[in-house]
């Protein structure tokens, strides 16, 4: 191959790949239901946790099976029904210290299904449940309140 042909071929290939990726990124099927803060949006919050009550902070990593770019601890969503996947921020799980080194049997990921309304905030946490096997954490809706 000549250098000129290789350069033209690579430029055409790069242009085709760029166009394909742009089409995928712009397609409505890939769009997340994220929106701007305001009275027409619902807020979900993963902090603060309450370790003394065995309730721990989370970050949001997926909505309806689609990845969120960068883990977030606050999201603003359009009203609707969603399956939210979280990652736990448990730093020192109950029952795990140097005297009791049993392995951690839970998973760092969990999901919760929510129906969110505009003007409301939803506080999502992970709760430690000692008698639940094999996963010891549940993702819970801790409380719902009106967005200020």
mmCIF file of N, CA and C in Angstrom:
data_model
loop_
_atom_site.group_PDB
_atom_site.id
_atom_site.type_symbol
_atom_site.label_atom_id
_atom_site.label_comp_id
_atom_site.label_asym_id
_atom_site.label_seq_id
_atom_site.Cartn_x
_atom_site.Cartn_y
_atom_site.Cartn_z
ATOM 1 N N UNK A 1 0.839 -1.185 0.000
ATOM 2 C CA UNK A 1 0.000 0.000 0.000
ATOM 3 C C UNK A 1 0.880 1.242 0.000
ATOM 4 N N UNK A 2 0.422 2.194 -0.708
ATOM 5 C CA UNK A 2 1.162 3.446 -0.701
ATOM 6 C C UNK A 2 0.765 4.259 0.519
ATOM 7 N N UNK A 3 1.612 5.183 0.871
ATOM 8 C CA UNK A 3 1.361 6.012 2.043
ATOM 9 C C UNK A 3 0.101 6.850 1.863
ATOM 10 N N UNK A 4 -0.087 7.387 0.644
ATOM 11 C CA UNK A 4 -1.264 8.214 0.391
ATOM 12 C C UNK A 4 -2.542 7.391 0.532
ATOM 13 N N UNK A 5 -2.542 6.166 0.030
ATOM 14 C CA UNK A 5 -3.719 5.291 0.132
ATOM 15 C C UNK A 5 -3.999 4.939 1.591
ATOM 16 N N UNK A 6 -2.936 4.607 2.346
ATOM 17 C CA UNK A 6 -3.102 4.276 3.760
ATOM 18 C C UNK A 6 -3.681 5.448 4.542
ATOM 19 N N UNK A 7 -3.192 6.632 4.308
ATOM 20 C CA UNK A 7 -3.683 7.818 4.997
ATOM 21 C C UNK A 7 -5.152 8.067 4.664
ATOM 22 N N UNK A 8 -5.513 7.951 3.391
ATOM 23 C CA UNK A 8 -6.908 8.151 2.984
ATOM 24 C C UNK A 8 -7.803 7.071 3.587
ATOM 25 N N UNK A 9 -7.331 5.837 3.589
ATOM 26 C CA UNK A 9 -8.110 4.725 4.142
ATOM 27 C C UNK A 9 -8.339 4.929 5.640
ATOM 28 N N UNK A 10 -7.293 5.286 6.365
ATOM 29 C CA UNK A 10 -7.425 5.509 7.798
ATOM 30 C C UNK A 10 -8.349 6.693 8.098
ATOM 31 N N UNK A 11 -8.272 7.733 7.312
ATOM 32 C CA UNK A 11 -9.148 8.888 7.515
ATOM 33 C C UNK A 11 -10.609 8.504 7.273
ATOM 34 N N UNK A 12 -10.855 7.716 6.210
ATOM 35 C CA UNK A 12 -12.228 7.285 5.920
ATOM 36 C C UNK A 12 -12.737 6.357 7.014
ATOM 37 N N UNK A 13 -11.895 5.449 7.466
ATOM 38 C CA UNK A 13 -12.278 4.524 8.528
ATOM 39 C C UNK A 13 -12.566 5.291 9.816
ATOM 40 N N UNK A 14 -11.722 6.226 10.164
ATOM 41 C CA UNK A 14 -11.931 7.018 11.374
ATOM 42 C C UNK A 14 -13.222 7.825 11.273
ATOM 43 N N UNK A 15 -13.498 8.402 10.122
ATOM 44 C CA UNK A 15 -14.730 9.164 9.926
ATOM 45 C C UNK A 15 -15.964 8.286 10.058
ATOM 46 N N UNK A 16 -15.906 7.076 9.501
ATOM 47 C CA UNK A 16 -17.034 6.148 9.603
ATOM 48 C C UNK A 16 -17.262 5.730 11.044
ATOM 49 N N UNK A 17 -16.192 5.396 11.765
ATOM 50 C CA UNK A 17 -16.322 5.010 13.169
ATOM 51 C C UNK A 17 -16.851 6.161 14.015
ATOM 52 N N UNK A 18 -16.370 7.361 13.769
ATOM 53 C CA UNK A 18 -16.845 8.530 14.514
ATOM 54 C C UNK A 18 -18.338 8.756 14.272
ATOM 55 N N UNK A 19 -18.774 8.634 13.034
ATOM 56 C CA UNK A 19 -20.193 8.824 12.707
ATOM 57 C C UNK A 19 -21.048 7.754 13.381
ATOM 58 N N UNK A 20 -20.566 6.514 13.391
ATOM 59 C CA UNK A 20 -21.322 5.431 14.034
ATOM 60 C C UNK A 20 -21.432 5.661 15.531
ATOM 61 N N UNK A 21 -20.347 6.048 16.164
ATOM 62 C CA UNK A 21 -20.375 6.310 17.605
ATOM 63 C C UNK A 21 -21.256 7.510 17.936
ATOM 64 N N UNK A 22 -21.226 8.534 17.122
ATOM 65 C CA UNK A 22 -22.076 9.708 17.347
ATOM 66 C C UNK A 22 -23.548 9.335 17.219
ATOM 67 N N UNK A 23 -23.877 8.466 16.263
ATOM 68 C CA UNK A 23 -25.267 8.037 16.093
ATOM 69 C C UNK A 23 -25.737 7.227 17.290
ATOM 70 N N UNK A 24 -24.869 6.373 17.815
ATOM 71 C CA UNK A 24 -25.218 5.576 18.992
ATOM 72 C C UNK A 24 -25.428 6.482 20.200
ATOM 73 N N UNK A 25 -24.531 7.441 20.399
ATOM 74 C CA UNK A 25 -24.626 8.338 21.556
ATOM 75 C C UNK A 25 -25.862 9.233 21.472
ATOM 76 N N UNK A 26 -26.271 9.591 20.273
ATOM 77 C CA UNK A 26 -27.400 10.502 20.117
ATOM 78 C C UNK A 26 -28.748 9.790 20.051
ATOM 79 N N UNK A 27 -28.746 8.480 19.961
ATOM 80 C CA UNK A 27 -30.017 7.777 19.807
ATOM 81 C C UNK A 27 -30.855 7.896 21.072
ATOM 82 N N UNK A 28 -32.172 8.087 20.938
ATOM 83 C CA UNK A 28 -33.036 8.255 22.099
ATOM 84 C C UNK A 28 -33.080 7.026 22.992
ATOM 85 N N UNK A 29 -32.851 5.848 22.449
ATOM 86 C CA UNK A 29 -32.879 4.627 23.255
ATOM 87 C C UNK A 29 -31.760 4.634 24.296
ATOM 88 N N UNK A 30 -30.695 5.363 24.041
ATOM 89 C CA UNK A 30 -29.560 5.396 24.947
ATOM 90 C C UNK A 30 -29.653 6.536 25.970
ATOM 91 N N UNK A 31 -30.570 7.446 25.774
ATOM 92 C CA UNK A 31 -30.659 8.615 26.647
ATOM 93 C C UNK A 31 -31.156 8.220 28.036
ATOM 94 N N UNK A 32 -30.482 8.721 29.052
ATOM 95 C CA UNK A 32 -30.911 8.498 30.432
ATOM 96 C C UNK A 32 -31.987 9.523 30.784
ATOM 97 N N UNK A 33 -32.858 9.200 31.732
ATOM 98 C CA UNK A 33 -33.942 10.118 32.097
ATOM 99 C C UNK A 33 -33.502 11.228 33.049
ATOM 100 N N UNK A 34 -32.239 11.628 32.969
ATOM 101 C CA UNK A 34 -31.727 12.684 33.832
ATOM 102 C C UNK A 34 -32.246 14.027 33.350
ATOM 103 N N UNK A 35 -32.438 14.949 34.277
ATOM 104 C CA UNK A 35 -32.947 16.268 33.938
ATOM 105 C C UNK A 35 -32.306 17.302 34.853
ATOM 106 N N UNK A 36 -32.657 18.546 34.644
ATOM 107 C CA UNK A 36 -32.135 19.641 35.446
ATOM 108 C C UNK A 36 -32.904 19.743 36.766
ATOM 109 N N UNK A 37 -32.255 20.211 37.832
ATOM 110 C CA UNK A 37 -32.969 20.424 39.097
ATOM 111 C C UNK A 37 -34.112 21.420 38.912
ATOM 112 N N UNK A 38 -35.196 21.172 39.630
ATOM 113 C CA UNK A 38 -36.320 22.091 39.565
ATOM 114 C C UNK A 38 -37.599 21.440 40.046
ATOM 115 N N UNK A 39 -38.683 22.193 40.035
ATOM 116 C CA UNK A 39 -39.953 21.682 40.562
ATOM 117 C C UNK A 39 -40.569 20.572 39.712
ATOM 118 N N UNK A 40 -40.141 20.433 38.456
ATOM 119 C CA UNK A 40 -40.679 19.390 37.583
ATOM 120 C C UNK A 40 -39.845 18.117 37.604
ATOM 121 N N UNK A 41 -38.889 18.027 38.526
ATOM 122 C CA UNK A 41 -37.988 16.880 38.594
ATOM 123 C C UNK A 41 -38.054 16.227 39.967
ATOM 124 N N UNK A 42 -37.656 14.968 40.011
ATOM 125 C CA UNK A 42 -37.518 14.234 41.273
ATOM 126 C C UNK A 42 -36.031 14.113 41.574
ATOM 127 N N UNK A 43 -35.691 14.171 42.839
ATOM 128 C CA UNK A 43 -34.298 14.059 43.260
ATOM 129 C C UNK A 43 -34.127 12.753 44.014
ATOM 130 N N UNK A 44 -33.060 11.995 43.695
ATOM 131 C CA UNK A 44 -32.708 10.847 44.523
ATOM 132 C C UNK A 44 -31.327 11.110 45.111
ATOM 133 N N UNK A 45 -31.196 10.788 46.386
ATOM 134 C CA UNK A 45 -30.002 11.130 47.149
ATOM 135 C C UNK A 45 -29.498 9.872 47.856
ATOM 136 N N UNK A 46 -28.188 9.653 47.848
ATOM 137 C CA UNK A 46 -27.601 8.475 48.487
ATOM 138 C C UNK A 46 -26.809 8.778 49.742
ATOM 139 N N UNK A 47 -26.949 9.944 50.331
ATOM 140 C CA UNK A 47 -26.224 10.321 51.541
ATOM 141 C C UNK A 47 -27.090 11.243 52.365
ATOM 142 N N UNK A 48 -26.871 11.529 53.606
ATOM 143 C CA UNK A 48 -25.868 10.895 54.454
ATOM 144 C C UNK A 48 -26.340 9.529 54.908
ATOM 145 N N UNK A 49 -25.384 8.712 55.315
ATOM 146 C CA UNK A 49 -25.707 7.427 55.913
ATOM 147 C C UNK A 49 -25.800 7.570 57.425
ATOM 148 N N UNK A 50 -26.279 6.548 58.061
ATOM 149 C CA UNK A 50 -26.392 6.535 59.519
ATOM 150 C C UNK A 50 -25.813 5.218 60.039
ATOM 151 N N UNK A 51 -24.471 5.089 60.056
ATOM 152 C CA UNK A 51 -23.839 3.829 60.447
ATOM 153 C C UNK A 51 -24.263 3.319 61.819
ATOM 154 N N UNK A 52 -24.576 4.209 62.757
ATOM 155 C CA UNK A 52 -25.019 3.764 64.081
ATOM 156 C C UNK A 52 -26.339 2.997 63.984
ATOM 157 N N UNK A 53 -27.120 3.277 62.937
ATOM 158 C CA UNK A 53 -28.376 2.566 62.704
ATOM 159 C C UNK A 53 -28.236 1.513 61.612
ATOM 160 N N UNK A 54 -27.000 1.220 61.216
ATOM 161 C CA UNK A 54 -26.673 0.248 60.175
ATOM 162 C C UNK A 54 -27.305 0.605 58.835
ATOM 163 N N UNK A 55 -27.308 1.910 58.520
ATOM 164 C CA UNK A 55 -27.744 2.442 57.237
ATOM 165 C C UNK A 55 -26.552 3.149 56.605
ATOM 166 N N UNK A 56 -26.221 2.783 55.356
ATOM 167 C CA UNK A 56 -24.978 3.235 54.738
ATOM 168 C C UNK A 56 -25.230 3.969 53.424
ATOM 169 N N UNK A 57 -24.341 4.920 53.129
ATOM 170 C CA UNK A 57 -24.408 5.708 51.902
ATOM 171 C C UNK A 57 -24.252 4.826 50.674
ATOM 172 N N UNK A 58 -24.790 5.328 49.543
ATOM 173 C CA UNK A 58 -24.643 4.648 48.263
ATOM 174 C C UNK A 58 -24.300 5.671 47.184
ATOM 175 N N UNK A 59 -23.760 5.174 46.087
ATOM 176 C CA UNK A 59 -23.629 5.966 44.872
ATOM 177 C C UNK A 59 -24.460 5.271 43.808
ATOM 178 N N UNK A 60 -25.008 6.048 42.900
ATOM 179 C CA UNK A 60 -25.856 5.522 41.842
ATOM 180 C C UNK A 60 -24.999 5.241 40.618
ATOM 181 N N UNK A 61 -25.121 4.023 40.082
ATOM 182 C CA UNK A 61 -24.262 3.639 38.963
ATOM 183 C C UNK A 61 -25.040 3.253 37.704
ATOM 184 N N UNK A 62 -26.338 2.899 37.834
ATOM 185 C CA UNK A 62 -27.127 2.528 36.671
ATOM 186 C C UNK A 62 -28.590 2.948 36.858
ATOM 187 N N UNK A 63 -29.230 3.253 35.743
ATOM 188 C CA UNK A 63 -30.671 3.490 35.705
ATOM 189 C C UNK A 63 -31.233 2.579 34.625
ATOM 190 N N UNK A 64 -32.157 1.718 35.008
ATOM 191 C CA UNK A 64 -32.783 0.777 34.070
ATOM 192 C C UNK A 64 -31.744 -0.006 33.264
ATOM 193 N N UNK A 65 -30.684 -0.427 33.925
ATOM 194 C CA UNK A 65 -29.656 -1.239 33.277
ATOM 195 C C UNK A 65 -28.671 -0.469 32.422
ATOM 196 N N UNK A 66 -28.767 0.860 32.386
ATOM 197 C CA UNK A 66 -27.829 1.665 31.597
ATOM 198 C C UNK A 66 -26.887 2.404 32.528
ATOM 199 N N UNK A 67 -25.600 2.331 32.219
ATOM 200 C CA UNK A 67 -24.580 2.951 33.062
ATOM 201 C C UNK A 67 -24.716 4.462 33.104
ATOM 202 N N UNK A 68 -24.453 5.002 34.282
ATOM 203 C CA UNK A 68 -24.362 6.440 34.470
ATOM 204 C C UNK A 68 -22.878 6.773 34.381
ATOM 205 N N UNK A 69 -22.529 7.776 33.609
ATOM 206 C CA UNK A 69 -21.127 8.165 33.483
ATOM 207 C C UNK A 69 -20.697 8.799 34.790
ATOM 208 N N UNK A 70 -19.733 8.183 35.446
ATOM 209 C CA UNK A 70 -19.265 8.669 36.742
ATOM 210 C C UNK A 70 -20.270 8.346 37.830
ATOM 211 N N UNK A 71 -19.816 7.720 38.879
ATOM 212 C CA UNK A 71 -20.719 7.418 39.994
ATOM 213 C C UNK A 71 -21.224 8.722 40.595
ATOM 214 N N UNK A 72 -22.504 8.745 40.951
ATOM 215 C CA UNK A 72 -23.097 9.958 41.512
ATOM 216 C C UNK A 72 -23.853 9.623 42.785
ATOM 217 N N UNK A 73 -23.866 10.576 43.708
ATOM 218 C CA UNK A 73 -24.638 10.360 44.929
ATOM 219 C C UNK A 73 -25.913 11.206 44.951
ATOM 220 N N UNK A 74 -26.139 12.006 43.906
ATOM 221 C CA UNK A 74 -27.391 12.753 43.735
ATOM 222 C C UNK A 74 -27.754 12.713 42.250
ATOM 223 N N UNK A 75 -29.037 12.436 41.971
ATOM 224 C CA UNK A 75 -29.542 12.451 40.595
ATOM 225 C C UNK A 75 -30.855 13.212 40.558
ATOM 226 N N UNK A 76 -31.103 13.902 39.460
ATOM 227 C CA UNK A 76 -32.394 14.529 39.192
ATOM 228 C C UNK A 76 -33.009 13.779 38.029
ATOM 229 N N UNK A 77 -34.224 13.253 38.240
ATOM 230 C CA UNK A 77 -34.883 12.415 37.245
ATOM 231 C C UNK A 77 -36.225 12.994 36.827
ATOM 232 N N UNK A 78 -36.626 12.650 35.614
ATOM 233 C CA UNK A 78 -37.980 12.934 35.170
ATOM 234 C C UNK A 78 -38.916 12.019 35.957
ATOM 235 N N UNK A 79 -40.146 12.459 36.264
ATOM 236 C CA UNK A 79 -41.075 11.580 36.974
ATOM 237 C C UNK A 79 -41.291 10.278 36.201
ATOM 238 N N UNK A 80 -41.413 9.173 36.943
ATOM 239 C CA UNK A 80 -41.632 7.877 36.302
ATOM 240 C C UNK A 80 -41.164 6.729 37.170
ATOM 241 N N UNK A 81 -41.146 5.530 36.574
ATOM 242 C CA UNK A 81 -40.725 4.297 37.262
ATOM 243 C C UNK A 81 -39.335 3.920 36.766
ATOM 244 N N UNK A 82 -38.441 3.629 37.723
ATOM 245 C CA UNK A 82 -37.059 3.311 37.386
ATOM 246 C C UNK A 82 -36.522 2.179 38.252
ATOM 247 N N UNK A 83 -35.572 1.442 37.693
ATOM 248 C CA UNK A 83 -34.797 0.495 38.477
ATOM 249 C C UNK A 83 -33.407 1.117 38.625
ATOM 250 N N UNK A 84 -33.048 1.419 39.857
ATOM 251 C CA UNK A 84 -31.795 2.112 40.157
ATOM 252 C C UNK A 84 -30.816 1.095 40.737
ATOM 253 N N UNK A 85 -29.611 1.051 40.188
ATOM 254 C CA UNK A 85 -28.554 0.190 40.713
ATOM 255 C C UNK A 85 -27.566 1.054 41.475
ATOM 256 N N UNK A 86 -27.200 0.597 42.671
ATOM 257 C CA UNK A 86 -26.321 1.375 43.543
ATOM 258 C C UNK A 86 -25.063 0.580 43.880
ATOM 259 N N UNK A 87 -24.049 1.322 44.297
ATOM 260 C CA UNK A 87 -22.832 0.729 44.859
ATOM 261 C C UNK A 87 -22.759 1.198 46.310
ATOM 262 N N UNK A 88 -22.543 0.268 47.194
ATOM 263 C CA UNK A 88 -22.489 0.566 48.618
ATOM 264 C C UNK A 88 -21.219 1.326 48.969
ATOM 265 N N UNK A 89 -21.329 2.190 49.981
ATOM 266 C CA UNK A 89 -20.158 2.883 50.520
ATOM 267 C C UNK A 89 -19.878 2.409 51.942
ATOM 268 N N UNK A 90 -20.148 1.135 52.215
ATOM 269 C CA UNK A 90 -19.881 0.577 53.539
ATOM 270 C C UNK A 90 -18.369 0.504 53.698
ATOM 271 N N UNK A 91 -17.850 1.203 54.692
ATOM 272 C CA UNK A 91 -16.403 1.216 54.904
ATOM 273 C C UNK A 91 -15.962 0.169 55.917
ATOM 274 N N UNK A 92 -16.784 -0.087 56.882
ATOM 275 C CA UNK A 92 -16.430 -1.061 57.911
ATOM 276 C C UNK A 92 -17.687 -1.853 58.265
ATOM 277 N N UNK A 93 -17.935 -2.925 57.501
ATOM 278 C CA UNK A 93 -19.165 -3.687 57.700
ATOM 279 C C UNK A 93 -19.266 -4.278 59.097
ATOM 280 N N UNK A 94 -20.472 -4.332 59.663
ATOM 281 C CA UNK A 94 -20.660 -4.960 60.972
ATOM 282 C C UNK A 94 -20.189 -6.416 60.943
ATOM 283 N N UNK A 95 -19.625 -6.862 62.056
ATOM 284 C CA UNK A 95 -19.197 -8.253 62.177
ATOM 285 C C UNK A 95 -17.866 -8.575 61.541
ATOM 286 N N UNK A 96 -17.228 -7.592 60.902
ATOM 287 C CA UNK A 96 -15.936 -7.854 60.270
ATOM 288 C C UNK A 96 -14.861 -7.016 60.952
ATOM 289 N N UNK A 97 -14.089 -7.637 61.814
ATOM 290 C CA UNK A 97 -12.947 -6.959 62.393
ATOM 291 C C UNK A 97 -11.846 -8.002 62.601
ATOM 292 N N UNK A 98 -10.790 -7.655 63.242
ATOM 293 C CA UNK A 98 -9.661 -8.576 63.362
ATOM 294 C C UNK A 98 -9.999 -9.800 64.185
ATOM 295 N N UNK A 99 -11.002 -9.731 65.061
ATOM 296 C CA UNK A 99 -11.379 -10.896 65.869
ATOM 297 C C UNK A 99 -12.301 -11.848 65.112
ATOM 298 N N UNK A 100 -12.977 -11.363 64.071
ATOM 299 C CA UNK A 100 -13.945 -12.170 63.341
ATOM 300 C C UNK A 100 -13.730 -11.965 61.842
ATOM 301 N N UNK A 101 -12.706 -12.593 61.275
ATOM 302 C CA UNK A 101 -12.328 -12.294 59.894
ATOM 303 C C UNK A 101 -13.110 -13.082 58.840
ATOM 304 N N UNK A 102 -14.398 -13.409 59.087
ATOM 305 C CA UNK A 102 -15.140 -14.151 58.065
ATOM 306 C C UNK A 102 -15.219 -13.312 56.790
ATOM 307 N N UNK A 103 -15.332 -13.986 55.676
ATOM 308 C CA UNK A 103 -15.332 -13.263 54.407
ATOM 309 C C UNK A 103 -16.656 -12.538 54.203
ATOM 310 N N UNK A 104 -16.580 -11.462 53.480
ATOM 311 C CA UNK A 104 -17.778 -10.677 53.191
ATOM 312 C C UNK A 104 -18.549 -11.391 52.081
ATOM 313 N N UNK A 105 -19.795 -11.756 52.362
ATOM 314 C CA UNK A 105 -20.560 -12.567 51.424
ATOM 315 C C UNK A 105 -21.573 -11.775 50.626
ATOM 316 N N UNK A 106 -21.652 -10.490 50.845
ATOM 317 C CA UNK A 106 -22.627 -9.705 50.102
ATOM 318 C C UNK A 106 -21.999 -9.186 48.818
ATOM 319 N N UNK A 107 -22.784 -8.516 48.035
ATOM 320 C CA UNK A 107 -22.282 -7.909 46.815
ATOM 321 C C UNK A 107 -22.295 -6.391 46.991
ATOM 322 N N UNK A 108 -21.417 -5.708 46.283
ATOM 323 C CA UNK A 108 -21.375 -4.250 46.376
ATOM 324 C C UNK A 108 -22.476 -3.590 45.555
ATOM 325 N N UNK A 109 -23.147 -4.367 44.725
ATOM 326 C CA UNK A 109 -24.180 -3.812 43.867
ATOM 327 C C UNK A 109 -25.547 -4.298 44.311
ATOM 328 N N UNK A 110 -26.531 -3.445 44.175
ATOM 329 C CA UNK A 110 -27.887 -3.820 44.501
ATOM 330 C C UNK A 110 -28.826 -2.903 43.732
ATOM 331 N N UNK A 111 -30.072 -3.320 43.604
ATOM 332 C CA UNK A 111 -31.039 -2.513 42.864
ATOM 333 C C UNK A 111 -32.272 -2.243 43.708
ATOM 334 N N UNK A 112 -32.969 -1.194 43.335
ATOM 335 C CA UNK A 112 -34.244 -0.852 43.951
ATOM 336 C C UNK A 112 -35.122 -0.277 42.849
ATOM 337 N N UNK A 113 -36.395 -0.632 42.894
ATOM 338 C CA UNK A 113 -37.340 -0.073 41.939
ATOM 339 C C UNK A 113 -38.081 1.076 42.609
ATOM 340 N N UNK A 114 -38.136 2.209 41.904
ATOM 341 C CA UNK A 114 -38.768 3.409 42.444
ATOM 342 C C UNK A 114 -39.763 3.990 41.450
ATOM 343 N N UNK A 115 -40.831 4.532 41.975
ATOM 344 C CA UNK A 115 -41.736 5.378 41.195
ATOM 345 C C UNK A 115 -41.563 6.769 41.788
ATOM 346 N N UNK A 116 -41.008 7.689 41.000
ATOM 347 C CA UNK A 116 -40.681 9.013 41.522
ATOM 348 C C UNK A 116 -41.633 10.061 40.971
ATOM 349 N N UNK A 117 -41.908 11.055 41.814
ATOM 350 C CA UNK A 117 -42.806 12.157 41.468
ATOM 351 C C UNK A 117 -42.026 13.468 41.464
ATOM 352 N N UNK A 118 -42.472 14.396 40.656
ATOM 353 C CA UNK A 118 -41.853 15.715 40.608
ATOM 354 C C UNK A 118 -42.019 16.406 41.959
ATOM 355 N N UNK A 119 -40.985 17.142 42.365
ATOM 356 C CA UNK A 119 -41.042 17.902 43.605
ATOM 357 C C UNK A 119 -40.762 17.096 44.859
ATOM 358 N N UNK A 120 -40.330 15.854 44.705
ATOM 359 C CA UNK A 120 -40.028 14.994 45.854
ATOM 360 C C UNK A 120 -38.555 14.584 45.823
ATOM 361 N N UNK A 121 -38.010 14.344 47.017
ATOM 362 C CA UNK A 121 -36.652 13.803 47.168
ATOM 363 C C UNK A 121 -36.759 12.419 47.788
ATOM 364 N N UNK A 122 -35.964 11.500 47.275
ATOM 365 C CA UNK A 122 -35.975 10.108 47.719
ATOM 366 C C UNK A 122 -34.589 9.769 48.264
ATOM 367 N N UNK A 123 -34.543 9.408 49.547
ATOM 368 C CA UNK A 123 -33.285 9.113 50.234
ATOM 369 C C UNK A 123 -33.080 7.597 50.198
ATOM 370 N N UNK A 124 -32.101 7.145 49.420
ATOM 371 C CA UNK A 124 -31.816 5.724 49.215
ATOM 372 C C UNK A 124 -30.554 5.369 49.992
ATOM 373 N N UNK A 125 -30.611 4.299 50.770
ATOM 374 C CA UNK A 125 -29.455 3.827 51.538
ATOM 375 C C UNK A 125 -29.382 2.304 51.467
ATOM 376 N N UNK A 126 -28.277 1.748 51.953
ATOM 377 C CA UNK A 126 -28.190 0.302 52.125
ATOM 378 C C UNK A 126 -28.242 -0.002 53.607
ATOM 379 N N UNK A 127 -29.050 -1.001 53.946
ATOM 380 C CA UNK A 127 -29.253 -1.386 55.335
ATOM 381 C C UNK A 127 -28.632 -2.757 55.573
ATOM 382 N N UNK A 128 -27.893 -2.859 56.668
ATOM 383 C CA UNK A 128 -27.316 -4.133 57.078
ATOM 384 C C UNK A 128 -28.392 -4.954 57.782
ATOM 385 N N UNK A 129 -28.555 -6.209 57.354
ATOM 386 C CA UNK A 129 -29.523 -7.123 57.954
ATOM 387 C C UNK A 129 -28.765 -8.388 58.335
ATOM 388 N N UNK A 130 -28.559 -8.613 59.636
ATOM 389 C CA UNK A 130 -27.703 -9.697 60.112
ATOM 390 C C UNK A 130 -28.215 -11.084 59.763
ATOM 391 N N UNK A 131 -29.532 -11.296 59.762
ATOM 392 C CA UNK A 131 -30.057 -12.646 59.564
ATOM 393 C C UNK A 131 -30.410 -12.958 58.111
ATOM 394 N N UNK A 132 -29.991 -12.134 57.184
ATOM 395 C CA UNK A 132 -30.317 -12.341 55.770
ATOM 396 C C UNK A 132 -29.137 -13.013 55.071
ATOM 397 N N UNK A 133 -29.333 -14.177 54.534
ATOM 398 C CA UNK A 133 -28.282 -14.926 53.838
ATOM 399 C C UNK A 133 -28.603 -15.050 52.375
ATOM 400 N N UNK A 134 -27.670 -15.101 51.461
ATOM 401 C CA UNK A 134 -26.248 -14.848 51.651
ATOM 402 C C UNK A 134 -25.906 -13.366 51.587
ATOM 403 N N UNK A 135 -26.814 -12.533 51.087
ATOM 404 C CA UNK A 135 -26.549 -11.106 51.003
ATOM 405 C C UNK A 135 -27.020 -10.432 52.269
ATOM 406 N N UNK A 136 -26.162 -9.707 52.906
ATOM 407 C CA UNK A 136 -26.482 -9.095 54.193
ATOM 408 C C UNK A 136 -26.940 -7.643 54.082
ATOM 409 N N UNK A 137 -27.003 -7.109 52.881
ATOM 410 C CA UNK A 137 -27.418 -5.718 52.702
ATOM 411 C C UNK A 137 -28.637 -5.648 51.799
ATOM 412 N N UNK A 138 -29.529 -4.738 52.109
ATOM 413 C CA UNK A 138 -30.688 -4.441 51.283
ATOM 414 C C UNK A 138 -30.643 -2.976 50.900
ATOM 415 N N UNK A 139 -30.973 -2.677 49.666
ATOM 416 C CA UNK A 139 -31.115 -1.285 49.274
ATOM 417 C C UNK A 139 -32.524 -0.865 49.651
ATOM 418 N N UNK A 140 -32.638 0.220 50.415
ATOM 419 C CA UNK A 140 -33.929 0.631 50.966
ATOM 420 C C UNK A 140 -34.210 2.094 50.654
ATOM 421 N N UNK A 141 -35.499 2.388 50.578
ATOM 422 C CA UNK A 141 -35.961 3.763 50.503
ATOM 423 C C UNK A 141 -36.094 4.222 51.945
ATOM 424 N N UNK A 142 -35.148 5.042 52.400
ATOM 425 C CA UNK A 142 -35.103 5.457 53.807
ATOM 426 C C UNK A 142 -36.219 6.447 54.121
ATOM 427 N N UNK A 143 -36.385 7.450 53.247
ATOM 428 C CA UNK A 143 -37.470 8.401 53.473
ATOM 429 C C UNK A 143 -37.730 9.197 52.199
ATOM 430 N N UNK A 144 -38.917 9.777 52.128
ATOM 431 C CA UNK A 144 -39.339 10.634 51.022
ATOM 432 C C UNK A 144 -39.770 11.973 51.618
ATOM 433 N N UNK A 145 -39.340 13.059 51.021
ATOM 434 C CA UNK A 145 -39.729 14.380 51.515
ATOM 435 C C UNK A 145 -39.868 15.335 50.336
ATOM 436 N N UNK A 146 -40.562 16.438 50.566
ATOM 437 C CA UNK A 146 -40.731 17.456 49.536
ATOM 438 C C UNK A 146 -39.400 18.157 49.285
ATOM 439 N N UNK A 147 -39.078 18.360 48.025
ATOM 440 C CA UNK A 147 -37.842 19.052 47.660
ATOM 441 C C UNK A 147 -37.991 20.533 47.992
ATOM 442 N N UNK A 148 -37.009 21.083 48.727
ATOM 443 C CA UNK A 148 -37.110 22.522 49.088
ATOM 444 C C UNK A 148 -36.973 23.426 47.892
#
